[in-house]
Coordinates of C-alpha atoms in Angstrom, one line a residue:
M1 CA 10.9 15.0 -32.3
S2 CA 10.8 14.3 -29.1
R3 CA 9.7 10.5 -27.7
S4 CA 6.3 11.3 -26.0
S5 CA 5.3 12.5 -29.9
S6 CA 6.4 9.8 -31.3
V7 CA 3.9 7.7 -33.5
R8 CA 4.8 4.6 -35.4
S9 CA 1.9 4.4 -37.9
T10 CA 1.6 0.6 -38.3
N11 CA -0.5 -0.6 -42.0
S12 CA -0.5 -4.7 -42.3
C13 CA -3.8 -4.9 -40.9
C14 CA -5.6 -2.3 -43.3
R15 CA -5.1 -1.5 -46.6
S16 CA -4.2 2.0 -46.7
T17 CA -2.8 4.4 -44.3
S18 CA -5.0 6.7 -45.2
T19 CA -8.7 6.8 -43.1
P20 CA -11.2 3.7 -44.9
V21 CA -14.4 5.2 -45.9
P22 CA -16.9 3.7 -43.1
M23 CA -20.0 2.5 -43.2
L24 CA -21.8 5.3 -40.5
T25 CA -24.2 5.8 -38.2
Y26 CA -24.4 9.4 -37.2
R27 CA -25.4 11.6 -34.5
A28 CA -25.5 15.1 -34.7
E29 CA -24.2 16.5 -32.3
T30 CA -23.2 19.7 -31.3
T31 CA -19.4 20.2 -29.8
L32 CA -17.6 22.5 -27.5
T33 CA -13.8 21.2 -28.7
R34 CA -10.8 24.3 -29.6
A35 CA -9.9 25.2 -32.4
C36 CA -7.4 22.8 -34.6
D37 CA -6.7 22.2 -37.7
V38 CA -7.5 18.6 -38.3
G39 CA -7.3 17.7 -42.4
P40 CA -8.9 17.5 -45.3
G41 CA -12.2 15.9 -46.4
P42 CA -16.1 16.5 -46.1
E43 CA -16.1 15.6 -43.3
L44 CA -13.0 17.0 -41.6
K45 CA -13.1 20.0 -41.2
P46 CA -11.4 22.4 -39.1
R47 CA -13.6 22.1 -35.3
H48 CA -14.2 25.3 -33.6
W49 CA -16.1 26.3 -30.8
G50 CA -20.0 25.5 -31.3
T51 CA -19.2 23.3 -34.6
I52 CA -22.6 21.2 -35.1
R53 CA -20.5 17.8 -36.0
R54 CA -21.8 14.6 -37.1
M55 CA -20.0 12.0 -35.0
P56 CA -20.2 8.6 -35.8
T57 CA -21.9 6.1 -33.4
L58 CA -20.1 3.2 -32.2
R59 CA -21.3 -0.2 -30.2
I60 CA -19.3 -1.1 -27.5
A61 CA -20.2 -4.5 -25.1
L62 CA -18.9 -5.0 -22.2
A63 CA -18.6 -9.0 -21.3
Q64 CA -18.5 -8.8 -17.6
V65 CA -17.4 -12.7 -17.1
N66 CA -15.6 -15.6 -15.7
S67 CA -12.2 -17.5 -16.2
T68 CA -11.1 -20.5 -14.7
V69 CA -6.8 -19.9 -13.9
G70 CA -5.6 -22.6 -16.6
D71 CA -8.3 -23.4 -18.3
I72 CA -7.7 -21.9 -21.7
P73 CA -9.8 -24.2 -23.5
G74 CA -12.5 -23.4 -21.4
N75 CA -11.6 -19.6 -21.0
A76 CA -11.6 -19.5 -25.0
A77 CA -14.9 -21.5 -24.9
V78 CA -16.3 -18.3 -23.0
I79 CA -15.0 -15.4 -25.1
R80 CA -16.6 -17.4 -28.3
R81 CA -20.1 -17.6 -26.3
W82 CA -20.3 -14.4 -25.3
S83 CA -18.7 -13.1 -28.4
R84 CA -21.7 -14.4 -30.4
A85 CA -24.7 -13.1 -27.7
A86 CA -22.1 -10.0 -28.5
A87 CA -22.4 -9.7 -32.4
D88 CA -26.7 -10.7 -31.9
S89 CA -26.4 -7.6 -30.0
G90 CA -25.3 -6.1 -32.7
A91 CA -22.0 -5.1 -30.9
H92 CA -19.4 -3.8 -33.4
L93 CA -16.5 -4.1 -30.8
V94 CA -17.1 -6.5 -27.4
A95 CA -14.3 -6.7 -24.3
F96 CA -13.7 -9.2 -22.1
P97 CA -11.7 -8.7 -19.1
E98 CA -8.1 -8.8 -18.1
M99 CA -5.7 -12.6 -18.8
M100 CA -9.7 -13.5 -19.7
L101 CA -7.7 -16.2 -22.0
T102 CA -5.6 -17.6 -19.0
G103 CA -7.5 -16.6 -16.4
Y104 CA -6.0 -14.5 -13.3
P105 CA -3.5 -14.1 -11.3
I106 CA -1.5 -16.8 -12.7
E107 CA 0.9 -16.4 -10.2
D108 CA 4.3 -18.0 -11.0
L109 CA 2.6 -19.9 -13.8
V110 CA 3.4 -17.3 -15.9
F111 CA 7.3 -18.3 -14.9
R112 CA 6.7 -21.8 -17.3
N113 CA 7.1 -21.7 -21.0
S114 CA 5.1 -24.0 -21.4
F115 CA 1.8 -21.9 -20.1
V116 CA 2.7 -18.6 -21.6
D117 CA 3.3 -20.6 -25.2
A118 CA -0.8 -22.4 -24.6
S119 CA -1.7 -19.3 -24.2
Q120 CA 0.1 -17.5 -27.4
R121 CA -1.3 -20.3 -29.4
A122 CA -4.7 -20.0 -27.5
L123 CA -5.2 -16.2 -28.9
R124 CA -4.6 -16.8 -32.4
A125 CA -6.8 -20.0 -32.5
L126 CA -8.8 -17.8 -31.2
A127 CA -8.6 -15.6 -33.5
A128 CA -9.0 -17.9 -36.4
D129 CA -11.9 -19.8 -34.1
L130 CA -14.3 -16.5 -33.9
A131 CA -14.0 -15.4 -37.4
A132 CA -14.6 -19.2 -38.4
D133 CA -18.4 -19.5 -35.9
G134 CA -19.0 -16.0 -38.5
L135 CA -17.8 -13.0 -36.2
G136 CA -14.7 -11.7 -38.3
E137 CA -16.0 -8.9 -38.5
L138 CA -17.0 -8.5 -34.8
A139 CA -13.9 -6.4 -33.2
V140 CA -12.7 -9.0 -29.7
V141 CA -10.7 -7.2 -27.2
V142 CA -9.6 -10.1 -25.0
G143 CA -6.7 -10.2 -22.1
Y144 CA -4.0 -13.1 -22.8
V145 CA -0.1 -13.5 -21.5
D146 CA 2.6 -13.1 -23.8
A147 CA 6.1 -12.2 -23.9
D148 CA 9.0 -11.1 -25.9
G149 CA 11.4 -12.9 -23.5
P150 CA 12.7 -15.1 -21.0
A151 CA 11.2 -14.7 -17.5
A152 CA 12.7 -12.5 -15.3
I153 CA 14.3 -15.3 -13.2
S154 CA 16.7 -16.1 -16.5
S155 CA 20.1 -15.8 -16.6
E156 CA 19.0 -15.1 -19.7
A157 CA 16.5 -11.9 -19.2
A158 CA 17.8 -8.9 -21.0
P159 CA 15.9 -5.3 -19.7
G160 CA 13.3 -4.1 -21.7
N161 CA 12.2 -7.9 -22.4
G162 CA 10.2 -10.4 -21.0
R163 CA 6.4 -11.6 -19.5
R164 CA 4.0 -9.5 -20.7
D165 CA 0.4 -9.1 -19.2
A166 CA -1.7 -8.5 -22.5
S167 CA -4.4 -6.8 -24.5
A168 CA -4.8 -7.8 -27.6
L169 CA -7.8 -6.9 -30.2
L170 CA -9.0 -9.6 -33.2
H171 CA -10.7 -9.3 -36.2
R172 CA -10.9 -10.9 -39.4
G173 CA -9.2 -14.3 -38.0
E174 CA -5.6 -11.9 -37.1
V175 CA -4.7 -10.4 -34.4
A176 CA -4.7 -7.3 -35.6
A177 CA -3.1 -5.4 -32.8
T178 CA -2.0 -6.0 -29.3
Y179 CA -0.6 -4.3 -25.9
F180 CA 2.0 -4.3 -23.2
K181 CA -0.3 -3.5 -19.5
H182 CA 2.1 -0.2 -18.8
H183 CA 1.8 0.6 -14.8
L184 CA 2.1 -3.0 -12.8
P185 CA 1.1 -3.0 -9.2
N186 CA 3.6 -4.0 -6.6
Y187 CA 1.2 -3.4 -3.2
G188 CA -1.7 -5.4 -1.2
V189 CA -2.9 -8.8 -3.2
F190 CA -0.3 -7.9 -6.9
D191 CA 3.1 -8.8 -7.3
E192 CA 3.1 -7.6 -10.7
D193 CA 6.3 -6.6 -10.9
R194 CA 8.0 -9.9 -9.8
Y195 CA 5.7 -11.3 -13.4
F196 CA 5.9 -8.7 -15.7
E197 CA 7.8 -6.3 -18.7
P198 CA 5.7 -2.8 -18.5
G199 CA 4.9 -1.2 -22.5
D200 CA 6.1 1.8 -22.6
S201 CA 3.8 1.7 -25.9
L202 CA 0.7 3.2 -26.5
T203 CA -2.1 1.1 -29.2
V204 CA -4.8 3.2 -30.9
V205 CA -6.8 1.4 -33.7
R206 CA -8.5 3.2 -35.8
L207 CA -11.9 1.5 -36.5
G208 CA -14.6 3.1 -39.4
G209 CA -12.7 6.3 -38.2
V210 CA -13.0 5.9 -34.3
D211 CA -9.9 5.8 -32.7
V212 CA -9.8 3.9 -29.6
A213 CA -7.3 3.1 -27.1
L214 CA -6.5 -0.3 -26.0
T215 CA -5.3 0.0 -21.7
V216 CA -5.3 -2.6 -18.8
C217 CA -6.5 -2.5 -15.7
E218 CA -3.7 -0.8 -13.8
D219 CA -3.0 1.8 -15.7
I220 CA -6.4 3.6 -15.2
W221 CA -5.0 3.5 -11.7
Q222 CA -2.4 4.9 -11.9
A223 CA -2.1 9.7 -13.5
G224 CA 0.4 9.5 -16.4
G225 CA 0.8 7.1 -19.0
P226 CA -1.3 5.4 -21.2
F227 CA -4.6 8.1 -21.0
T228 CA -1.8 11.1 -21.5
A229 CA -1.0 9.8 -24.5
A230 CA -4.1 9.1 -25.3
R231 CA -5.1 12.3 -24.8
R232 CA -1.9 13.3 -27.3
A233 CA -3.6 10.6 -29.6
G234 CA -6.7 12.6 -29.8
V235 CA -7.9 9.0 -29.0
G236 CA -12.2 8.9 -28.9
L237 CA -12.4 6.2 -26.8
V238 CA -9.7 4.3 -23.9
V239 CA -10.8 0.6 -23.9
N240 CA -9.8 -0.7 -20.0
I241 CA -9.9 -4.5 -19.3
N242 CA -9.2 -5.7 -15.6
A243 CA -9.3 -8.2 -13.4
S244 CA -9.8 -5.7 -10.7
P245 CA -10.2 -7.8 -7.2
Y246 CA -13.5 -7.0 -4.8
E247 CA -13.4 -5.2 -0.9
L248 CA -15.8 -3.4 0.2
N249 CA -17.1 0.0 -0.9
K250 CA -15.0 -0.2 -3.6
D251 CA -17.2 1.2 -5.9
D252 CA -17.4 4.1 -4.4
V253 CA -13.9 4.3 -5.4
R254 CA -14.4 3.1 -9.8
L255 CA -16.8 5.6 -10.7
P256 CA -14.6 8.9 -9.3
L257 CA -11.3 6.8 -10.5
V258 CA -13.4 6.7 -14.2
R259 CA -13.3 10.1 -14.4
R260 CA -10.6 11.2 -13.0
R261 CA -9.5 9.4 -16.0
A262 CA -11.8 10.2 -19.2
A263 CA -10.5 13.8 -18.1
E264 CA -6.9 13.0 -18.1
A265 CA -6.9 11.5 -21.9
G266 CA -10.0 13.3 -22.7
A267 CA -12.3 10.8 -24.2
A268 CA -14.9 8.4 -23.7
V269 CA -13.3 5.6 -21.3
A270 CA -14.9 1.7 -21.0
Y271 CA -13.7 0.3 -18.2
V272 CA -14.7 -3.7 -17.8
N273 CA -14.0 -6.0 -15.2
M274 CA -14.9 -9.6 -14.3
I275 CA -16.3 -11.5 -12.0
G276 CA -15.8 -15.1 -9.8
G277 CA -13.9 -16.3 -7.6
Q278 CA -10.0 -17.5 -7.8
D279 CA -8.7 -18.7 -4.3
E280 CA -8.5 -15.5 -2.0
L281 CA -10.0 -13.5 -4.4
V282 CA -13.2 -12.7 -6.2
F283 CA -13.9 -10.1 -9.0
D284 CA -17.3 -8.4 -8.1
G285 CA -17.8 -6.4 -12.1
D286 CA -19.4 -3.6 -11.8
S287 CA -18.7 -2.1 -15.0
I288 CA -18.6 1.3 -16.5
I289 CA -19.2 3.2 -19.6
V290 CA -17.9 7.7 -19.2
A291 CA -18.3 9.5 -22.0
A292 CA -14.9 12.6 -22.3
D293 CA -16.7 14.9 -19.7
G294 CA -17.1 12.5 -17.1
E295 CA -21.1 11.0 -17.8
L296 CA -22.2 7.8 -16.4
L297 CA -23.7 6.0 -19.4
A298 CA -23.2 2.7 -18.1
R299 CA -23.1 0.7 -15.3
A300 CA -23.2 -3.1 -15.1
G301 CA -24.7 -4.3 -11.6
Q302 CA -22.0 -6.5 -9.2
F303 CA -21.1 -10.5 -9.0
T304 CA -23.4 -10.8 -11.6
E305 CA -22.1 -12.0 -15.4
E306 CA -23.9 -10.0 -18.1
L307 CA -23.2 -8.1 -21.1
L308 CA -23.2 -4.3 -20.9
V309 CA -24.2 -3.4 -24.4
H310 CA -24.2 0.9 -25.5
D311 CA -24.0 2.9 -27.9
L312 CA -21.3 6.1 -28.0
D313 CA -21.1 8.8 -30.2
L314 CA -17.9 9.7 -30.7
P315 CA -15.7 11.5 -32.6
L316 CA -14.2 10.9 -36.3
A317 CA -10.6 10.3 -36.2
D318 CA -7.9 12.8 -37.3
A319 CA -6.5 11.8 -40.9
A320 CA -3.1 13.0 -39.0
P321 CA -1.7 13.0 -35.3
N322 CA -1.5 15.8 -33.4
A323 CA 1.4 18.0 -33.7
E324 CA 3.4 18.5 -30.7
L325 CA 2.0 19.2 -27.5
A326 CA -0.8 20.0 -29.2
T327 CA -4.7 17.8 -28.7
D328 CA -8.4 18.2 -29.6
A329 CA -9.1 17.9 -26.0
A330 CA -9.8 21.0 -23.1
K331 CA -7.2 20.6 -20.8
P332 CA -8.5 18.2 -18.3
Q333 CA -9.4 19.9 -14.1
V334 CA -7.5 17.6 -12.8
E335 CA -4.2 16.7 -11.5
Q336 CA -2.3 14.7 -14.5
E337 CA 0.2 17.2 -15.2
I338 CA 2.6 14.1 -15.6
P339 CA 4.5 13.5 -19.3
D340 CA 3.8 9.7 -20.7
D341 CA 6.8 9.2 -22.5
M342 CA 5.3 6.3 -24.3
A343 CA 5.4 5.9 -28.2
I344 CA 2.0 5.3 -29.8
D345 CA 1.1 2.3 -32.2
Q346 CA -0.8 3.5 -34.6
I347 CA -3.0 0.3 -36.6
V348 CA -6.1 1.4 -38.8
L349 CA -8.4 -1.1 -40.2
D350 CA -10.7 -2.0 -43.0
F351 CA -13.9 -1.6 -40.5
A352 CA -17.3 -0.9 -40.7
L353 CA -19.1 0.5 -38.0
T354 CA -22.9 -1.1 -40.0
A355 CA -25.8 0.7 -39.0
N356 CA -28.3 -0.2 -36.3
E357 CA -31.7 0.6 -36.6
D358 CA -32.8 1.0 -32.6
R359 CA -30.6 2.5 -30.1
R360 CA -28.8 0.8 -27.2
E361 CA -28.8 2.2 -23.5
G362 CA -26.4 0.9 -21.3
G363 CA -28.6 1.9 -18.5
V364 CA -27.2 2.3 -14.8
T365 CA -27.4 -0.8 -12.0
E366 CA -28.3 0.4 -8.5
R367 CA -25.8 -0.6 -6.2
I368 CA -26.2 -2.6 -4.0
A369 CA -25.8 -2.0 0.1
D370 CA -22.8 -2.9 2.2
E371 CA -24.5 -5.9 3.0
A372 CA -25.8 -8.1 0.5
E373 CA -22.3 -6.7 -1.2
V374 CA -20.1 -8.9 1.6
W375 CA -22.7 -11.3 1.2
A376 CA -22.6 -11.9 -2.9
A377 CA -18.2 -11.8 -2.5
L378 CA -18.6 -14.4 0.2
V379 CA -20.7 -16.9 -1.4
M380 CA -19.7 -16.5 -4.9
G381 CA -16.0 -17.1 -3.1
L382 CA -16.9 -20.3 -1.8
R383 CA -19.0 -21.7 -4.3
D384 CA -15.9 -20.7 -7.3
Y385 CA -13.4 -22.1 -4.8
V386 CA -15.5 -25.4 -4.7
D387 CA -16.2 -25.7 -8.9
K388 CA -12.7 -24.3 -9.9
N389 CA -11.4 -27.2 -8.0
G390 CA -13.7 -30.2 -8.4
F391 CA -15.4 -30.7 -5.1
R392 CA -18.9 -31.8 -4.7
S393 CA -19.4 -31.3 -1.0
V394 CA -18.6 -29.0 1.7
V395 CA -18.9 -30.6 5.5
L396 CA -18.7 -28.0 8.8
G397 CA -18.5 -28.5 12.4
L398 CA -22.5 -27.5 13.3
S399 CA -21.7 -26.1 16.5
G400 CA -25.5 -24.0 17.2
G401 CA -23.2 -20.3 17.5
I402 CA -23.6 -17.6 14.6
D403 CA -20.0 -18.2 13.0
S404 CA -21.0 -21.7 11.7
A405 CA -24.2 -21.0 12.0
V406 CA -23.5 -18.3 8.9
V407 CA -20.7 -20.4 7.5
A408 CA -23.9 -22.7 6.5
A409 CA -25.9 -20.0 5.7
I410 CA -23.3 -18.8 2.8
A411 CA -23.3 -22.3 1.9
V412 CA -26.5 -23.3 1.4
D413 CA -26.9 -20.4 -0.9
A414 CA -23.4 -20.6 -2.7
L415 CA -24.0 -24.2 -4.0
G416 CA -27.8 -25.7 -2.9
P417 CA -28.7 -27.7 0.9
E418 CA -27.6 -31.1 -0.9
R419 CA -24.0 -30.4 -1.5
V420 CA -23.8 -28.8 1.5
T421 CA -23.4 -31.2 5.5
G422 CA -23.8 -30.3 8.8
V423 CA -21.5 -32.0 11.8
S424 CA -22.6 -31.8 15.6
L425 CA -19.7 -32.8 17.4
P426 CA -20.9 -32.2 20.9
S427 CA -18.9 -32.9 24.1
G428 CA -20.0 -33.1 28.0
Y429 CA -19.9 -28.9 27.8
S430 CA -22.2 -28.7 24.7
S431 CA -25.2 -26.4 26.1
E432 CA -28.4 -28.6 25.2
H433 CA -29.6 -24.8 23.8
S434 CA -26.2 -25.1 22.0
K435 CA -27.3 -28.5 20.1
D436 CA -31.4 -27.3 19.4
D437 CA -30.1 -24.4 17.2
A438 CA -27.6 -26.2 15.4
A439 CA -30.6 -28.7 15.0
D440 CA -32.9 -26.1 13.6
M441 CA -30.5 -24.4 11.4
A442 CA -30.4 -27.6 9.1
K443 CA -34.2 -27.9 9.8
R444 CA -34.2 -24.0 8.6
T445 CA -32.4 -24.7 5.3
G446 CA -32.5 -28.4 4.2
L447 CA -28.8 -29.3 4.6
T448 CA -27.7 -32.9 5.4
Y449 CA -27.0 -33.2 9.4
R450 CA -25.6 -36.2 10.7
V451 CA -24.3 -36.3 15.1
E452 CA -21.0 -37.3 16.6
P453 CA -20.8 -37.0 19.3
I454 CA -17.0 -36.3 20.8
Q455 CA -16.9 -37.1 24.3
P456 CA -16.1 -41.1 23.9
M457 CA -13.0 -40.2 22.3
V458 CA -12.4 -37.6 24.8
D459 CA -12.7 -40.0 27.5
A460 CA -10.5 -42.2 25.3
F461 CA -6.8 -40.2 25.1
L462 CA -7.7 -38.6 28.6
A463 CA -7.7 -42.4 29.5
N464 CA -3.7 -42.7 28.6
M465 CA -2.6 -39.5 29.3
S466 CA -2.3 -37.0 31.8
L467 CA -4.1 -33.6 30.6
S468 CA -5.3 -30.5 32.2
G469 CA -6.6 -27.1 31.6
L470 CA -6.0 -25.6 28.2
A471 CA -4.5 -29.3 27.1
V472 CA -7.6 -30.6 27.7
E473 CA -10.0 -27.2 26.2
N474 CA -7.5 -28.1 22.9
L475 CA -8.2 -31.9 22.7
Q476 CA -11.9 -31.0 22.1
A477 CA -11.1 -29.0 19.1
R478 CA -8.8 -31.6 17.8
V479 CA -11.3 -34.2 18.1
R480 CA -13.8 -32.4 16.4
G481 CA -11.2 -31.9 13.3
V482 CA -10.4 -35.5 13.3
I483 CA -14.0 -36.6 12.2
L484 CA -14.4 -33.8 10.0
M485 CA -11.2 -35.0 8.1
A486 CA -12.7 -38.4 7.9
L487 CA -15.7 -37.5 6.5
S488 CA -14.1 -35.7 4.0
N489 CA -11.6 -38.5 3.1
S490 CA -14.7 -41.1 3.2
D491 CA -17.3 -39.0 1.1
G492 CA -14.8 -36.6 -1.1
H493 CA -16.5 -33.6 1.1
L494 CA -14.1 -29.8 1.4
V495 CA -13.9 -29.0 4.9
L496 CA -15.0 -25.7 6.0
T497 CA -13.9 -24.0 9.1
T498 CA -15.6 -21.7 10.5
G499 CA -13.0 -19.1 12.6
N500 CA -13.8 -15.7 12.4
K501 CA -11.3 -12.3 11.7
S502 CA -11.4 -11.5 14.9
E503 CA -10.0 -14.6 16.4
L504 CA -7.6 -15.2 13.8
A505 CA -5.8 -12.1 14.7
V506 CA -5.6 -12.8 18.2
G507 CA -5.2 -16.7 18.1
Y508 CA -8.3 -17.6 19.7
S509 CA -8.5 -21.1 17.5
T510 CA -6.7 -24.4 18.3
L511 CA -4.1 -25.3 15.6
Y512 CA -5.5 -28.0 13.9
G513 CA -8.1 -28.6 16.4
D514 CA -11.0 -25.7 14.8
S515 CA -9.0 -24.2 12.8
V516 CA -8.7 -27.3 10.6
G517 CA -10.3 -26.9 7.2
G518 CA -9.4 -26.2 2.9
Y519 CA -11.6 -22.9 3.3
N520 CA -12.5 -20.8 5.5
P521 CA -15.7 -18.5 4.2
L522 CA -15.2 -16.2 7.2
K523 CA -10.9 -15.4 7.6
D524 CA -11.6 -11.8 6.4
V525 CA -15.0 -10.8 7.8
P526 CA -14.5 -9.4 12.1
K527 CA -16.6 -10.8 14.8
T528 CA -19.0 -7.4 14.4
M529 CA -19.8 -8.3 11.3
V530 CA -21.0 -11.7 11.2
W531 CA -23.4 -10.7 13.8
Q532 CA -24.4 -8.2 10.8
L533 CA -24.0 -10.3 7.6
A534 CA -26.4 -13.5 9.8
R535 CA -28.8 -10.4 10.7
W536 CA -29.5 -8.8 7.4
R537 CA -29.7 -12.4 5.7
N538 CA -32.3 -13.1 8.1
T539 CA -34.2 -10.2 5.7
Q540 CA -34.1 -11.6 2.7
G541 CA -36.7 -14.1 2.8
D542 CA -37.1 -17.1 5.4
P543 CA -34.5 -16.3 7.6
P544 CA -31.8 -19.5 8.2
I545 CA -30.6 -18.6 11.0
P546 CA -32.0 -19.5 14.2
E547 CA -32.4 -16.1 16.5
N548 CA -31.0 -17.7 19.4
S549 CA -27.6 -18.3 17.2
I550 CA -27.4 -14.6 16.8
T551 CA -28.9 -13.2 20.4
K552 CA -26.8 -15.7 22.6
P553 CA -23.0 -14.9 23.8
P554 CA -20.8 -16.4 21.9
S555 CA -18.9 -19.7 23.2
A556 CA -16.2 -22.5 22.5
E557 CA -18.5 -24.3 25.1
L558 CA -14.6 -26.0 25.6
R559 CA -15.6 -25.9 29.6
P560 CA -18.1 -24.9 31.8
D561 CA -20.0 -21.9 31.5
Q562 CA -17.1 -20.8 29.0
K563 CA -17.5 -16.9 27.0
D564 CA -15.6 -15.6 25.0
S565 CA -15.0 -12.7 26.7
D566 CA -13.4 -15.0 29.8
S567 CA -10.3 -14.3 27.3
L568 CA -10.8 -11.8 25.1
P569 CA -12.5 -7.5 25.4
D570 CA -16.0 -7.3 23.9
Y571 CA -15.6 -7.3 20.2
E572 CA -16.8 -3.6 20.5
V573 CA -13.9 -2.6 21.9
L574 CA -11.6 -5.5 19.7
D575 CA -12.0 -5.3 16.0
P576 CA -11.7 -1.3 16.0
I577 CA -8.3 -2.2 16.9
I578 CA -7.4 -4.9 14.9
K579 CA -8.6 -2.8 12.0
G580 CA -6.4 0.0 13.0
Y581 CA -3.1 -2.4 14.0
V582 CA -4.3 -5.3 10.9
D583 CA -5.4 -3.3 8.4
H584 CA -4.2 0.9 8.3
D585 CA -0.5 -0.4 10.2
L586 CA -1.5 1.9 13.0
G587 CA 0.8 1.0 15.7
R588 CA 1.4 1.9 19.8
A589 CA 0.6 5.4 19.9
E590 CA -2.4 6.4 17.4
L591 CA -4.2 3.8 18.6
I592 CA -3.7 4.8 22.1
A593 CA -4.3 8.6 20.5
A594 CA -8.0 7.2 18.8
G595 CA -9.6 7.1 22.6
N596 CA -8.6 3.1 23.1
D597 CA -6.6 2.2 26.6
P598 CA -3.8 1.9 27.0
A599 CA -3.2 -0.8 28.4
L600 CA -6.0 -2.8 25.9
V601 CA -3.7 -1.2 23.0
D602 CA -0.8 -3.4 24.7
R603 CA -3.1 -6.4 25.2
V604 CA -4.7 -7.0 21.7
L605 CA -1.5 -6.5 19.7
R606 CA 0.6 -8.6 21.1
M607 CA -1.7 -11.4 21.1
V608 CA -2.1 -10.5 17.5
D609 CA 1.6 -10.5 16.7
L610 CA 2.2 -14.1 19.2
A611 CA -0.4 -15.5 16.3
E612 CA 1.6 -15.5 13.3
Y613 CA 2.5 -18.7 13.1
K614 CA -0.7 -19.4 13.7
R615 CA -2.2 -17.4 11.0
R616 CA 0.6 -19.2 8.1
Q617 CA -1.0 -22.0 8.7
S618 CA -4.9 -20.9 8.0
A619 CA -7.2 -22.2 5.6
P620 CA -7.0 -20.0 2.3
G621 CA -10.8 -17.4 3.2
T622 CA -12.3 -15.2 0.7
K623 CA -10.9 -11.8 0.6
I624 CA -13.2 -8.4 1.6
S625 CA -11.2 -6.1 3.1
G626 CA -8.5 -4.0 2.5
K627 CA -6.0 -5.4 4.4
A628 CA -6.4 -9.7 4.8
F629 CA -4.8 -12.2 6.3
G630 CA -2.5 -13.8 3.8
R631 CA -1.9 -12.1 0.5
D632 CA -2.5 -8.8 1.6
R633 CA -0.5 -9.3 5.1
R634 CA 3.1 -10.7 5.2
L635 CA 5.3 -10.2 8.2
P636 CA 8.4 -12.8 9.6
I637 CA 6.4 -15.5 11.8
T638 CA 10.5 -14.9 13.7
N639 CA 10.0 -11.1 14.3
R640 CA 11.4 -9.5 18.1
F641 CA 10.1 -5.9 17.2
R642 CA 6.6 -4.9 19.7
E643 CA 5.6 -1.1 19.3
G644 CA 6.1 0.4 21.9
N645 CA 9.7 -0.5 23.1

């Protein structure tokens, strides 16, 4: 028998290798399946087109929850709490996100034996604790980090063994089944080829007569592999646990993707995704359940912690595995004719699908508007960065301009006004309307407000140094940075910097001045979107942002009558060029072909290229686009290649 058709039956977790007699909840339903001999027994009769079958009902719960990297005890406590909620809802199975026990991404923590050992011990302890909690009969699927050998960086590493991005099914106080992620992403923010070894077998667990396949995140984003193997195994359900980072409109991609994999597997798919912020990444949830035919059955909200509970009517498992090249599912209507080359590990549990008196429908939560998506991502990213890193409060320079106003509004929404301090730092060039706008912003939001004039400090520098022009402008910005960092040291605030993606792209910032700070909520937000977000936020209840901050021409106010347009193209022209060059890797010729002025393209590309050293030193900030500065876009600082040369 070829490897692609091999089946390894595992009996250590079951009373016998035959299908147990379950306590089943049935729903009469007409199914159109291809004729296939599925073995003896009163419920396992040969199936033909139009046959009436009675299908067991599995109540599944998807726990769309927040984890913290490295807080293994805290994450285990979250799993226990939400498992109790799942059991109280009558669920037979609850699934938690990818690497829920350790948090995600763990990056180079994976190389520490102590960390991997802690994950493995915690998994076993969690299984025992769930049983002690009276939850032993609940099947709990949870992500963690495992290992079957040294890390790849070790001289003792052996091909095919190493660290594993793993999923486990916990039942009756034991780790009843494990699965190792097969497809490892190595693009964008992902470096999983650096950290993990891929699994080469699909784990299929029989729960009360229903076959359930375990998969992890990237397994659903690529054709072939586990979902093709799941089809060959004839499973009724594929559970896919995820840590899928947010980017704008990603929710529009997920549903078609899950539907394609359901067609590929010939099975229902339950996709659970985490929420929360981790450094520059934020996770938006958007968990989904689809039927084998692609029908959307249930969908959770975005950026909400919740338990999605739904009753799934699933086909009874075959008494024996399919013969080579045979399947109970119809041929997929997608381009998934890719050999999977995976063994199938079958585990049969002594598991009862106890009847529930009611019928649970998870419901489909409506998607939110783009501006609401981005705002929720920025709020969640900032809140989790502050709280998970133990900061009590934040401080920012409140200039009266649009960028600082939007950052202040995000901070107040994320943390509450009592944890936000805005500091007006007027110089001799600060306009009265800017001072008034900053004070108005503080009054509207209720944040703590203070004024620290910088001109005496600037004058003290100039009395001892001969500076002029740009040096004097940068000096003002650096004095402001010194004051904010002093307040951080004095009061324990995290300093928020307020530069947007457009400014970071072209280097329109002062190193160790207005770029100073520990976190930047607008790091991946173009200037034009900053205005868009401000206008949207002002429609949501009492408007926090002064209208004058939105409508006045942007200015750094570091010299008389200064405007951003003195140094930069209009942002409506600049931002599309930046997006093409940075987000989509377009070259000079392609940008010109898109209708941009050649001289302007040359000017912008030169500014972007020369500012790489500044960006390398910039604060982390929430990723919302397909390619953010930092984890996504990695270019050498020393680099003489120029477009068009």
